[in-house]
CSV table of C-alpha atoms and ligand atoms in Angstrom, one decimal:
chain,number,residue,atom,x,y,z
F,626,MET,CA,-13.1,6.7,-22.3
F,627,ASN,CA,-12.0,8.3,-18.5
F,628,GLU,CA,-9.6,11.3,-18.9
F,629,GLN,CA,-6.8,10.1,-17.4
F,630,ASN,CA,-7.1,7.0,-21.0
F,631,SER,CA,-8.6,10.2,-23.5
F,632,GLN,CA,-4.7,11.1,-23.5
F,633,ALA,CA,-3.6,8.5,-25.7
F,634,GLY,CA,-4.7,10.3,-29.1
F,635,ALA,CA,-3.4,10.2,-32.2
F,636,GLY,CA,-1.4,12.9,-31.6
F,637,GLN,CA,-0.1,11.1,-28.3
F,638,ILE,CA,1.4,8.4,-30.0
F,639,GLN,CA,4.1,10.4,-31.4
F,640,LYS,CA,5.0,13.0,-28.5
F,641,SER,CA,5.3,10.0,-26.4
F,642,ALA,CA,7.3,8.2,-28.4
F,643,ASP,CA,9.6,11.3,-29.3
F,644,GLN,CA,9.8,12.3,-25.6
F,645,LEU,CA,10.8,8.4,-24.2
F,646,ILE,CA,13.3,8.3,-27.7
F,647,ASN,CA,15.3,12.0,-26.4
F,648,HIS,CA,14.9,10.3,-22.9
F,649,PRO,CA,19.3,10.8,-22.6
F,650,ILE,CA,19.7,7.4,-21.2
F,651,ILE,CA,17.1,5.8,-23.6
F,652,ARG,CA,19.0,6.7,-26.7
F,653,ASN,CA,21.9,6.1,-24.8
F,654,LEU,CA,21.2,2.5,-24.2
F,655,GLY,CA,19.8,2.2,-27.8
F,656,GLN,CA,22.9,3.5,-29.7
F,657,LEU,CA,25.1,1.0,-27.8
F,658,PHE,CA,22.9,-1.9,-28.4
F,659,SER,CA,22.1,-1.3,-32.1
F,660,ALA,CA,26.2,-0.9,-32.4
F,661,ALA,CA,27.1,-3.4,-30.6
F,662,GLY,CA,24.8,-5.6,-33.5
F,663,PHE,CA,21.1,-6.4,-31.3
F,664,GLU,CA,17.6,-5.4,-31.2
F,665,LEU,CA,16.9,-3.2,-28.5
F,666,TYR,CA,12.8,-2.7,-27.9
F,667,LEU,CA,11.6,-0.2,-24.8
F,668,VAL,CA,8.4,-2.2,-23.5
F,669,GLY,CA,5.5,-3.5,-21.5
F,670,GLY,CA,4.5,-0.7,-18.4
F,671,SER,CA,7.1,2.0,-19.7
F,672,VAL,CA,5.3,2.4,-23.0
F,673,ARG,CA,2.3,2.1,-21.7
F,674,ASP,CA,2.9,4.1,-19.0
F,675,ALA,CA,4.3,6.4,-21.2
F,676,LEU,CA,1.1,6.5,-23.1
F,677,LEU,CA,-1.2,7.6,-20.6
F,678,GLY,CA,1.2,10.4,-19.2
F,679,ARG,CA,2.1,8.3,-16.2
F,680,SER,CA,5.3,9.9,-14.8
F,681,GLN,CA,8.0,7.0,-14.3
F,682,GLU,CA,11.5,6.2,-13.0
F,683,ASP,CA,11.8,2.7,-14.5
F,684,PHE,CA,11.9,1.3,-17.7
F,685,ASP,CA,11.4,-2.2,-19.0
F,686,PHE,CA,13.5,-3.3,-22.4
F,687,ALA,CA,13.3,-6.3,-24.3
F,688,THR,CA,16.5,-7.2,-26.6
F,689,SER,CA,18.2,-9.8,-29.1
F,690,ALA,CA,21.3,-10.2,-26.9
F,691,SER,CA,21.7,-13.0,-25.0
F,692,PRO,CA,22.2,-11.7,-21.0
F,693,GLU,CA,25.5,-12.6,-21.0
F,694,GLN,CA,25.6,-10.2,-24.8
F,695,THR,CA,23.5,-7.7,-22.4
F,696,LEU,CA,26.3,-7.4,-19.7
F,697,SER,CA,28.9,-6.9,-22.2
F,698,VAL,CA,27.6,-4.1,-23.7
F,699,ILE,CA,26.2,-1.9,-20.9
F,700,ARG,CA,29.4,-2.5,-18.3
F,701,GLY,CA,31.2,1.3,-18.5
F,702,PHE,CA,27.4,2.5,-19.3
F,703,ALA,CA,25.7,1.7,-16.2
F,704,ASP,CA,25.8,3.2,-12.2
F,705,ASP,CA,25.3,-0.5,-10.9
F,706,ILE,CA,24.0,-3.9,-12.0
F,707,TRP,CA,21.9,-6.9,-10.6
F,708,GLN,CA,21.9,-10.1,-11.7
F,709,VAL,CA,19.7,-11.8,-9.7
F,710,GLY,CA,17.4,-12.2,-12.4
F,711,MET,CA,19.7,-13.7,-15.3
F,712,ALA,CA,18.2,-17.3,-15.0
F,713,PHE,CA,14.9,-15.6,-16.0
F,714,GLY,CA,16.8,-13.7,-18.9
F,715,THR,CA,16.7,-9.8,-17.2
F,716,ILE,CA,19.3,-7.7,-16.1
F,717,GLY,CA,18.6,-5.3,-13.8
F,718,LEU,CA,21.2,-2.0,-13.9
F,719,ALA,CA,20.3,1.4,-12.4
F,720,LYS,CA,21.5,4.7,-14.4
F,721,ALA,CA,21.3,8.4,-12.4
F,722,GLN,CA,17.1,8.3,-10.7
F,723,CYS,CA,17.0,5.6,-13.3
F,724,LYS,CA,15.8,1.3,-12.5
F,725,ILE,CA,16.4,0.1,-15.2
F,726,GLU,CA,15.4,-4.1,-16.5
F,727,ILE,CA,17.0,-5.7,-19.6
F,728,THR,CA,15.0,-9.3,-20.7
F,729,THR,CA,16.6,-11.5,-23.3
F,730,PHE,CA,12.9,-12.0,-25.9
F,731,ARG,CA,11.2,-14.9,-24.8
F,732,GLN,CA,8.6,-16.6,-23.7
F,733,GLU,CA,7.0,-18.7,-21.0
F,734,ILE,CA,5.9,-22.6,-21.3
F,735,TYR,CA,3.7,-23.4,-18.3
F,736,THR,CA,2.7,-26.8,-17.6
F,737,ALA,CA,-0.5,-27.6,-16.8
F,738,ASP,CA,0.2,-27.3,-13.0
F,739,SER,CA,2.9,-25.5,-12.8
F,740,ARG,CA,2.8,-22.4,-10.0
F,741,ASN,CA,5.7,-20.8,-11.5
F,742,PRO,CA,6.2,-21.1,-15.4
F,743,GLU,CA,9.2,-22.1,-16.5
F,744,VAL,CA,11.2,-19.5,-18.7
F,745,SER,CA,12.4,-20.1,-22.9
F,746,PHE,CA,14.3,-17.5,-24.8
F,747,ALA,CA,12.2,-16.8,-28.0
F,748,PRO,CA,13.8,-15.7,-31.5
F,749,THR,CA,12.4,-12.4,-32.3
F,750,ILE,CA,10.6,-9.7,-30.4
F,751,GLU,CA,6.5,-10.1,-31.6
F,752,SER,CA,7.1,-13.4,-30.4
F,753,ASP,CA,7.7,-12.8,-27.2
F,754,LEU,CA,5.1,-9.6,-27.2
F,755,SER,CA,2.9,-12.4,-28.4
F,756,ARG,CA,3.0,-14.0,-24.2
F,757,ARG,CA,2.6,-11.0,-22.9
F,758,ASP,CA,-0.8,-10.5,-20.6
F,759,PHE,CA,-2.8,-7.8,-22.0
F,760,THR,CA,-2.6,-6.1,-25.2
F,761,ILE,CA,-2.0,-3.0,-23.0
F,762,ASN,CA,1.3,-4.3,-22.3
F,763,ALA,CA,2.1,-5.5,-25.3
F,764,MET,CA,3.5,-2.7,-27.2
F,765,ALA,CA,6.6,-2.0,-28.0
F,766,ILE,CA,9.4,1.1,-29.1
F,767,LYS,CA,12.1,0.1,-31.7
F,768,LEU,CA,15.2,1.9,-30.6
F,769,PRO,CA,16.9,3.9,-31.0
F,770,GLU,CA,15.2,5.4,-33.6
F,771,GLY,CA,11.3,4.6,-32.0
F,772,GLY,CA,9.6,3.2,-34.3
F,773,PHE,CA,6.4,1.8,-33.0
F,774,ILE,CA,5.1,-1.8,-33.2
F,775,ASP,CA,1.2,-2.6,-31.9
F,776,LEU,CA,0.4,-6.0,-32.9
F,777,PHE,CA,-2.8,-6.0,-31.0
F,778,ASN,CA,-4.6,-3.0,-30.9
F,779,GLY,CA,-3.4,-2.3,-27.7
F,780,LEU,CA,-3.5,1.8,-28.4
F,781,ALA,CA,-6.9,1.0,-29.0
F,782,ASP,CA,-8.0,-1.2,-26.0
F,783,LEU,CA,-5.3,1.8,-23.7
F,784,ALA,CA,-7.3,4.6,-25.5
F,785,ALA,CA,-10.7,2.8,-24.9
F,786,GLY,CA,-10.1,2.0,-21.1
F,787,ARG,CA,-10.8,-2.1,-22.0
F,788,LEU,CA,-8.0,-5.1,-21.1
F,789,ALA,CA,-7.7,-7.8,-23.6
F,790,THR,CA,-5.4,-10.1,-24.1
F,791,PRO,CA,-3.0,-10.4,-27.3
F,792,ALA,CA,-4.7,-14.0,-27.3
F,793,GLY,CA,-7.6,-16.1,-26.5
F,794,PRO,CA,-8.0,-15.3,-22.5
F,795,GLU,CA,-8.8,-19.0,-22.0
F,796,GLN,CA,-5.5,-20.0,-23.2
F,797,SER,CA,-3.8,-17.0,-21.5
F,798,PHE,CA,-5.1,-18.0,-18.2
F,799,THR,CA,-4.8,-21.7,-18.6
F,800,ASP,CA,-1.1,-20.9,-19.5
F,801,ASP,CA,-0.6,-18.3,-16.2
F,802,PRO,CA,-3.9,-17.7,-14.2
F,803,LEU,CA,-2.2,-14.9,-12.4
F,804,ARG,CA,-3.1,-13.2,-15.2
F,805,MET,CA,-6.8,-13.2,-14.2
F,806,LEU,CA,-5.2,-11.2,-10.9
F,807,ARG,CA,-3.4,-9.4,-12.9
F,808,ALA,CA,-6.6,-8.0,-14.8
F,809,LEU,CA,-7.9,-6.2,-11.9
F,810,ARG,CA,-4.6,-5.0,-10.5
F,811,PHE,CA,-4.9,-2.9,-13.7
F,812,GLU,CA,-8.6,-2.2,-13.5
F,813,ALA,CA,-8.1,-0.4,-10.1
F,814,GLN,CA,-4.3,0.9,-11.0
F,815,LEU,CA,-5.8,2.4,-14.4
F,816,ASN,CA,-8.9,2.7,-14.2
F,817,MET,CA,-10.3,0.2,-16.7
F,818,LYS,CA,-12.0,-2.5,-17.3
F,819,PRO,CA,-11.7,-5.9,-18.3
F,820,ALA,CA,-13.4,-6.9,-22.1
F,821,PRO,CA,-16.2,-9.3,-21.4
F,822,GLU,CA,-14.8,-12.4,-22.9
F,823,VAL,CA,-12.2,-11.3,-19.9
F,824,VAL,CA,-14.5,-11.1,-17.2
F,825,GLU,CA,-16.2,-14.6,-18.5
F,826,ALA,CA,-13.1,-16.2,-18.9
F,827,ILE,CA,-11.7,-15.5,-15.2
F,828,VAL,CA,-15.6,-17.0,-13.8
F,829,ALA,CA,-14.6,-19.5,-15.7
F,830,PHE,CA,-11.2,-20.1,-15.0
F,831,GLY,CA,-11.1,-19.2,-11.7
F,832,PRO,CA,-10.5,-22.0,-9.8
F,833,ARG,CA,-6.5,-22.5,-11.3
F,834,LEU,CA,-5.4,-19.8,-9.4
F,835,GLU,CA,-5.1,-21.9,-6.7
F,836,ILE,CA,-2.2,-23.4,-8.6
F,837,ILE,CA,-0.1,-19.8,-8.4
F,838,SER,CA,2.2,-19.4,-5.3
F,839,LYS,CA,0.9,-17.6,-2.4
F,840,GLU,CA,3.7,-14.9,-2.7
F,841,ARG,CA,2.6,-14.0,-6.2
F,842,VAL,CA,-0.9,-13.5,-5.3
F,843,ARG,CA,-0.3,-11.0,-2.5
F,844,ASP,CA,2.0,-9.2,-4.6
F,845,GLU,CA,-0.4,-8.8,-7.1
F,846,LEU,CA,-3.7,-7.9,-4.0
F,847,SER,CA,-1.2,-5.3,-3.0
F,848,LYS,CA,-0.8,-3.6,-6.0
F,849,LEU,CA,-4.4,-3.8,-6.2
F,850,LEU,CA,-5.0,-2.4,-2.7
F,851,VAL,CA,-2.7,0.6,-2.6
F,852,SER,CA,-4.1,1.8,-6.3
F,853,ASP,CA,-6.0,4.7,-6.5
F,854,GLY,CA,-8.7,2.5,-7.6
F,855,PRO,CA,-9.5,-0.2,-5.5
F,856,GLY,CA,-13.5,-0.5,-4.9
F,857,PRO,CA,-14.5,-1.8,-8.6
F,858,ALA,CA,-11.6,-4.0,-9.0
F,859,ILE,CA,-13.1,-6.1,-5.6
F,860,MET,CA,-16.2,-5.7,-6.7
F,861,THR,CA,-15.4,-7.9,-9.7
F,862,MET,CA,-13.1,-10.3,-7.6
F,863,VAL,CA,-16.6,-11.0,-6.1
F,864,GLU,CA,-18.4,-10.7,-8.6
F,865,THR,CA,-16.4,-13.5,-11.2
F,866,GLY,CA,-16.4,-15.7,-7.8
F,867,LEU,CA,-12.4,-15.0,-7.9
F,868,ALA,CA,-12.5,-14.0,-4.5
F,869,ALA,CA,-13.4,-17.4,-3.8
F,870,HIS,CA,-9.4,-18.6,-4.3
F,871,VAL,CA,-7.7,-14.7,-3.1
F,872,ILE,CA,-9.9,-13.9,0.1
F,873,PRO,CA,-13.5,-16.3,0.2
F,874,GLU,CA,-14.6,-14.8,3.1
F,875,LEU,CA,-15.6,-11.8,0.8
F,876,ILE,CA,-17.6,-13.7,-1.0
F,877,GLU,CA,-20.5,-14.1,2.0
F,878,LEU,CA,-20.3,-10.0,2.9
F,879,GLY,CA,-21.1,-10.0,-1.0
F,880,ARG,CA,-25.1,-11.7,0.5
F,881,LEU,CA,-24.5,-10.5,3.8
F,882,ARG,CA,-27.6,-7.3,3.7
F,883,ASP,CA,-28.1,-5.1,6.9
F,884,PRO,CA,-31.9,-4.3,7.6
F,885,ALA,CA,-31.0,-1.5,10.2
F,886,HIS,CA,-29.7,0.3,7.5
F,887,ARG,CA,-31.8,-1.0,4.3
F,888,HIS,CA,-29.7,0.0,1.8
F,889,LYS,CA,-26.2,-0.6,3.0
F,890,ASP,CA,-24.7,-3.2,1.5
F,891,VAL,CA,-21.4,-4.6,3.9
F,892,LEU,CA,-20.5,-5.1,1.4
F,893,LYS,CA,-20.3,-1.6,-0.5
F,894,HIS,CA,-20.2,0.0,2.5
F,895,THR,CA,-16.3,-1.7,3.6
F,896,LEU,CA,-15.8,-0.4,-0.1
F,897,THR,CA,-16.1,2.9,0.3
F,898,VAL,CA,-14.2,3.1,3.7
F,899,MET,CA,-11.2,1.3,1.6
F,900,ALA,CA,-11.1,4.5,-0.8
F,901,ASN,CA,-11.9,6.9,1.7
F,902,VAL,CA,-8.2,5.9,3.7
F,903,PRO,CA,-5.3,7.3,2.2
F,904,PRO,CA,-3.0,4.4,0.4
F,905,GLU,CA,-1.0,2.5,2.5
F,906,LEU,CA,-1.3,-1.2,2.6
F,907,GLU,CA,-1.4,-2.1,6.2
F,908,LEU,CA,-5.0,1.1,6.4
F,909,ARG,CA,-6.7,-0.3,2.8
F,910,LEU,CA,-5.9,-3.8,4.4
F,911,ALA,CA,-7.7,-3.1,7.5
F,912,ALA,CA,-10.8,-1.8,6.1
F,913,LEU,CA,-11.2,-4.1,3.9
F,914,PHE,CA,-11.4,-7.2,6.4
F,915,HIS,CA,-12.9,-4.3,9.7
F,916,ASP,CA,-16.4,-5.5,8.9
F,917,ILE,CA,-15.5,-9.4,7.8
F,918,GLY,CA,-16.5,-10.3,10.9
F,919,LYS,CA,-19.8,-9.9,10.0
F,920,PRO,CA,-21.8,-12.6,8.7
F,921,LYS,CA,-20.4,-15.2,11.6
F,922,THR,CA,-21.8,-12.5,14.2
F,923,ILE,CA,-25.1,-11.8,12.9
F,924,THR,CA,-28.3,-12.2,15.4
F,925,SER,CA,-31.2,-11.3,15.2
F,926,ASP,CA,-33.1,-10.1,19.2
F,927,ALA,CA,-36.9,-8.5,18.5
F,928,GLY,CA,-36.6,-7.3,15.0
F,929,GLU,CA,-33.1,-5.6,16.8
F,930,ILE,CA,-30.3,-6.4,13.7
F,931,HIS,CA,-27.0,-7.0,16.2
F,932,PHE,CA,-23.1,-8.0,15.5
F,933,PHE,CA,-22.0,-8.0,18.4
F,934,HIS,CA,-18.2,-8.7,18.7
F,935,HIS,CA,-17.3,-8.8,15.0
F,936,GLU,CA,-14.4,-6.7,15.6
F,937,VAL,CA,-12.6,-9.7,17.4
F,938,VAL,CA,-14.1,-12.0,14.8
F,939,GLY,CA,-12.8,-10.3,12.4
F,940,ALA,CA,-10.0,-9.6,13.6
F,941,LYS,CA,-9.2,-13.4,13.7
F,942,ILE,CA,-10.2,-14.0,10.3
F,943,ALA,CA,-7.9,-11.6,9.0
F,944,GLY,CA,-5.1,-12.8,10.8
F,945,ARG,CA,-5.6,-16.7,9.7
F,946,ARG,CA,-6.3,-14.7,5.6
F,947,LEU,CA,-3.9,-12.2,5.8
F,948,LYS,CA,-1.5,-15.4,7.4
F,949,GLU,CA,-2.5,-17.5,4.1
F,950,LEU,CA,-1.3,-15.4,2.4
F,951,ARG,CA,2.5,-15.2,3.7
F,952,TYR,CA,2.4,-11.3,4.6
F,953,PRO,CA,4.4,-10.8,7.7
F,954,VAL,CA,3.9,-11.3,10.8
F,955,LYS,CA,4.2,-6.8,11.3
F,956,THR,CA,2.1,-6.6,8.9
F,957,ILE,CA,-0.9,-8.6,9.9
F,958,ALA,CA,0.0,-7.7,13.8
F,959,GLU,CA,-0.7,-4.0,12.8
F,960,VAL,CA,-4.7,-4.6,10.5
F,961,LYS,CA,-4.9,-7.8,13.7
F,962,GLY,CA,-4.8,-4.5,16.1
F,963,LEU,CA,-6.7,-1.6,14.1
F,964,ILE,CA,-9.8,-4.4,13.0
F,965,ALA,CA,-9.9,-5.1,17.2
F,966,ALA,CA,-10.2,-1.4,18.1
F,967,HIS,CA,-12.7,-0.3,15.4
F,968,MET,CA,-15.6,0.4,17.7
F,969,ARG,CA,-13.8,1.5,20.9
F,970,PHE,CA,-14.5,5.5,19.6
F,971,HIS,CA,-18.1,4.5,19.5
F,972,THR,CA,-18.5,4.3,22.9
F,973,TYR,CA,-17.1,7.6,23.6
F,974,ARG,CA,-20.3,8.7,22.8
F,975,LEU,CA,-21.3,8.2,26.3
F,976,GLY,CA,-18.8,10.3,27.9
F,977,TRP,CA,-15.2,9.2,28.6
F,978,THR,CA,-13.2,10.4,31.9
F,979,ASP,CA,-9.7,11.4,31.1
F,980,LYS,CA,-9.0,8.2,32.7
F,981,ALA,CA,-10.6,6.1,30.7
F,982,VAL,CA,-8.8,8.2,27.3
F,983,ARG,CA,-5.3,7.3,28.8
F,984,LYS,CA,-6.3,3.8,28.5
F,985,TYR,CA,-8.0,3.8,25.5
F,986,VAL,CA,-4.2,5.1,24.4
F,987,ARG,CA,-3.0,2.8,26.2
F,988,GLU,CA,-4.5,-0.8,25.1
F,989,ILE,CA,-4.3,0.7,21.3
F,990,GLY,CA,-1.1,1.9,21.3
F,991,PRO,CA,0.1,5.5,21.1
F,992,GLU,CA,1.9,4.0,17.9
F,993,ARG,CA,-0.9,3.0,16.5
F,994,LEU,CA,-3.7,6.0,17.5
F,995,PRO,CA,-3.3,7.6,14.3
F,996,ALA,CA,-3.7,4.8,11.6
F,997,LEU,CA,-7.2,3.7,13.7
F,998,SER,CA,-8.5,7.4,14.0
F,999,THR,CA,-8.2,7.5,10.3
F,1000,LEU,CA,-9.9,4.1,9.6
F,1001,VAL,CA,-12.3,5.3,12.5
F,1002,ARG,CA,-13.2,8.6,10.2
F,1003,ALA,CA,-13.5,6.7,7.2
F,1004,ASP,CA,-16.0,4.0,8.8
F,1005,CYS,CA,-18.6,7.2,10.2
F,1006,THR,CA,-18.0,9.0,6.5
F,1007,THR,CA,-20.6,6.4,5.3
F,1008,GLN,CA,-23.4,7.7,7.5
F,1009,ASN,CA,-25.8,9.3,6.5
F,1010,GLN,CA,-24.7,13.3,6.8
F,1011,PHE,CA,-25.8,14.5,9.7
F,1012,LEU,CA,-24.5,11.7,11.6
F,1013,ALA,CA,-21.2,11.6,9.4
F,1014,ALA,CA,-20.7,15.3,10.5
F,1015,LYS,CA,-21.4,14.3,14.3
F,1016,PHE,CA,-19.2,11.7,14.6
F,1017,GLY,CA,-16.0,13.6,12.9
F,1018,ARG,CA,-16.4,16.7,15.6
F,1019,LEU,CA,-16.8,13.8,18.4
F,1020,ILE,CA,-13.2,12.3,16.6
F,1021,ASP,CA,-11.9,15.5,16.6
F,1022,GLU,CA,-12.2,16.3,20.3
F,1023,LEU,CA,-10.6,12.7,20.8
F,1024,ASP,CA,-8.1,13.3,19.1
F,1025,SER,CA,-7.0,16.8,21.1
F,1026,ARG,CA,-8.3,15.3,24.0
F,1027,ILE,CA,-5.4,12.6,24.1
F,1028,ALA,CA,-2.8,14.8,22.5
F,1029,ALA,CA,-3.7,17.9,25.3
F,1030,LEU,CA,-3.3,14.8,27.9
F,1031,GLU,CA,0.3,13.6,25.7
F,1032,ALA,CA,1.1,17.0,26.2
F,1033,GLU,CA,0.7,17.6,30.8
F,1034,GLU,CA,1.9,14.3,30.9
F,1035,GLU,CA,5.7,14.9,28.7
F,1036,SER,CA,5.5,17.9,31.0
F,1037,ALA,CA,5.2,16.2,34.1
F,1038,LYS,CA,7.8,14.3,33.5
F,1039,ILE,CA,9.9,17.3,33.3
F,1040,ARG,CA,12.3,17.4,36.9
F,1041,PRO,CA,14.3,19.5,38.0
F,1042,ALA,CA,18.5,18.9,36.5
F,1043,LEU,CA,19.9,18.3,40.1
F,1044,ASP,CA,18.1,17.2,42.6
F,1045,GLY,CA,17.4,17.0,46.1
F,1046,ASP,CA,20.5,15.0,47.2
F,1047,GLU,CA,22.8,16.8,44.5
F,1048,ILE,CA,21.9,20.6,45.9
F,1049,MET,CA,22.5,19.4,49.4
F,1050,ALA,CA,26.0,17.9,48.4
F,1051,TYR,CA,26.7,21.1,46.1
F,1052,LEU,CA,25.7,24.4,48.6
F,1053,LYS,CA,26.5,21.8,51.6
F,1054,ILE,CA,23.9,22.0,53.8
F,1055,GLY,CA,21.8,19.4,55.8
F,1056,PRO,CA,17.9,18.5,54.7
F,1057,GLY,CA,15.4,21.8,54.9
F,1058,PRO,CA,13.3,24.1,53.2
F,1059,THR,CA,15.8,25.7,51.0
F,1060,VAL,CA,16.7,22.3,49.5
F,1061,GLY,CA,13.1,22.7,48.6
F,1062,LYS,CA,13.1,26.2,47.0
F,1063,VAL,CA,16.4,25.9,44.9
F,1064,LEU,CA,14.2,22.5,43.5
F,1065,SER,CA,11.6,24.9,42.2
F,1066,MET,CA,13.6,27.7,40.9
F,1067,LEU,CA,15.5,24.8,39.2
F,1068,LEU,CA,12.0,23.8,37.7
F,1069,GLU,CA,11.2,26.6,37.1
F,1070,ALA,CA,14.0,27.2,34.5
F,1071,ARG,CA,13.9,23.7,33.5
F,1072,LEU,CA,10.3,24.6,32.2
F,1073,ASP,CA,10.7,28.0,30.4
F,1074,GLY,CA,13.5,26.1,28.5
F,1075,LYS,CA,16.7,28.0,30.0
F,1076,VAL,CA,18.1,25.3,32.5
F,1077,LYS,CA,19.1,22.0,30.7
F,1078,THR,CA,22.0,20.9,31.8
F,1079,LYS,CA,23.7,20.1,35.5
F,1080,PRO,CA,26.8,22.3,34.7
F,1081,GLU,CA,23.6,25.1,33.7
F,1082,ALA,CA,22.1,24.6,36.7
F,1083,TYR,CA,24.6,24.5,39.2
F,1084,GLU,CA,25.8,28.0,38.0
F,1085,LEU,CA,22.3,29.5,38.1
F,1086,THR,CA,22.0,27.7,41.9
F,1087,ARG,CA,25.7,29.2,42.4
F,1088,GLN,CA,24.1,33.0,41.6
F,1089,TRP,CA,20.4,31.7,43.7
F,1090,ALA,CA,22.7,30.9,46.6
F,1091,LYS,CA,24.7,34.4,46.7
F,1092,GLU,CA,21.2,36.4,46.4
F,1093,ASN,CA,19.6,34.3,48.3
F,1094,LEU,CA,21.8,32.5,51.2
F,1095,ASP,CA,24.2,34.4,54.4
Q,1265,LIG,P1,4.3,-2.2,-12.6
Q,1265,LIG,O1,5.9,-2.7,-13.1
Q,1265,LIG,O2,4.4,-0.7,-13.0
Q,1265,LIG,O3,3.8,-3.2,-11.7
Q,1265,LIG,P2,4.0,-4.0,-15.5
Q,1265,LIG,O4,3.1,-3.3,-16.8
Q,1265,LIG,O5,5.5,-3.1,-15.9
Q,1265,LIG,O6,3.5,-3.2,-14.1
Q,1265,LIG,P3,5.1,-6.3,-14.7
Q,1265,LIG,O7,4.8,-6.8,-13.6
Q,1265,LIG,O8,6.1,-5.1,-14.0
Q,1265,LIG,O9,4.0,-4.6,-14.4
Q,1265,LIG,O10,5.9,-7.0,-16.0
Q,1265,LIG,C1,6.5,-5.7,-17.0
Q,1265,LIG,C2,5.6,-7.0,-17.8
Q,1265,LIG,O11,5.8,-8.0,-18.3
Q,1265,LIG,C3,4.0,-6.6,-18.6
Q,1265,LIG,O12,4.4,-5.1,-18.6
Q,1265,LIG,C4,3.6,-7.2,-19.5
Q,1265,LIG,O13,3.6,-7.4,-20.4
Q,1265,LIG,C5,4.8,-8.6,-18.7
Q,1265,LIG,N1,4.1,-9.6,-18.2
Q,1265,LIG,C6,4.0,-9.6,-16.7
Q,1265,LIG,N2,3.7,-10.4,-15.7
Q,1265,LIG,C7,3.2,-11.5,-16.9
Q,1265,LIG,C8,2.6,-12.2,-16.8
Q,1265,LIG,N3,2.2,-12.8,-15.8
Q,1265,LIG,N4,1.8,-13.3,-17.6
Q,1265,LIG,C9,1.9,-12.4,-19.1
Q,1265,LIG,N5,2.8,-10.9,-19.8
Q,1265,LIG,C10,3.0,-11.0,-18.0
Q,1266,LIG,MG1,7.5,-3.3,-13.7
């Protein structure tokens, strides 16, 4: 049991349930539905996260009311209402800072090759809960009074950090194969472990993920990647073979040993780098794919192993895979750019002239530099301590040289507020040394931050002429 999950003790249930039912918005909603003669329950992630002590502003509810009935109950209460999910039984609403979804009790109906489930309504909260993905997501709190419903031992699983399905995982994953990937997403987000029978079912039913639309796969993968602990979940994905249906290239990466660093397995290194960059999607994707070109480029020369141009090959592989997963063009371009450039820094050790530093900035693009610096730092920290420290200093040095050159170039762009023609016209003089003197006087004033506008510059020129001409 980890620290976070250990909060879900016996006393905690009552405390969390009390906190939830006394939340003003939740209490009001509970009273509204009960007055209208409908059942209302807090469900799913809302109950789970409350028990874990995770803060939340979004709440999910289940109700016996039909979507039309829900609409009439919340009219006048909600600040804003969304009906886009109505065909699936869901009404969305905003109230103060909260985003709320209220879904009519339902169950999904699956056909053997359905890419998306068909939805039908269910008669009771019990049948609604029994079709949910994991026991930790199948708990409910009845409103307004706060009765706790836990038909599948979700609370015990939450406390034990165990991901288990309400019914047999084989049936569950056959019904909706996306749940296999959701298991790994919750492993990453909640620092939990899939139960042994869940792991077995993923091994057996992994290929069924192919029937799921790429967009749904992408969305779960993204949530997994930007979580606190993506590394172990990606490792499970590779070990169960599910990766073959999400990012097949990871399987080969998992087999690659780097003989030069006997103990350094390339997949493990990759996962460490990924965990060491901040939880931003593009950075996490770039880290995940940064060495993906290695299996394709490995060569050995007199006992020495090389991965020549693995960054170029890797950027291509990542681009193809992310396109297949329907990531936006902009995300793909950013990730490819970072991967392609992640080895550039390593030639810095040879010493770069200012010209070489400028070329680096121009090639990478100034807006991509901070992310690249973050990725390269994370990549280097898996080296031994001495090397990592040395690389860290070199990266700092390169970053500050870039900043200094940029500042220099910014100041080089500063011009006097008037040009020579304007000075000549204003002072009614021809070309000559006086024009140069006024120009440098105006530049000084500009660099001092004193004179910015033309009227200010004309006024200063007038004073200067009074003191220095005639
Ligand atoms: P979060 O919103 O924090 O990402 P969540 O648990 O609320 O986590 P959602 O994807 O919003 O996850 O789903 C809401 C609830 O609906 C889940 O808690 C679960 O009970 C149920 N659910 C979602 N997807 C499925 C599915 N594919 N199969 C079964 N139940 C599901
Ligand atoms: Mg949710």
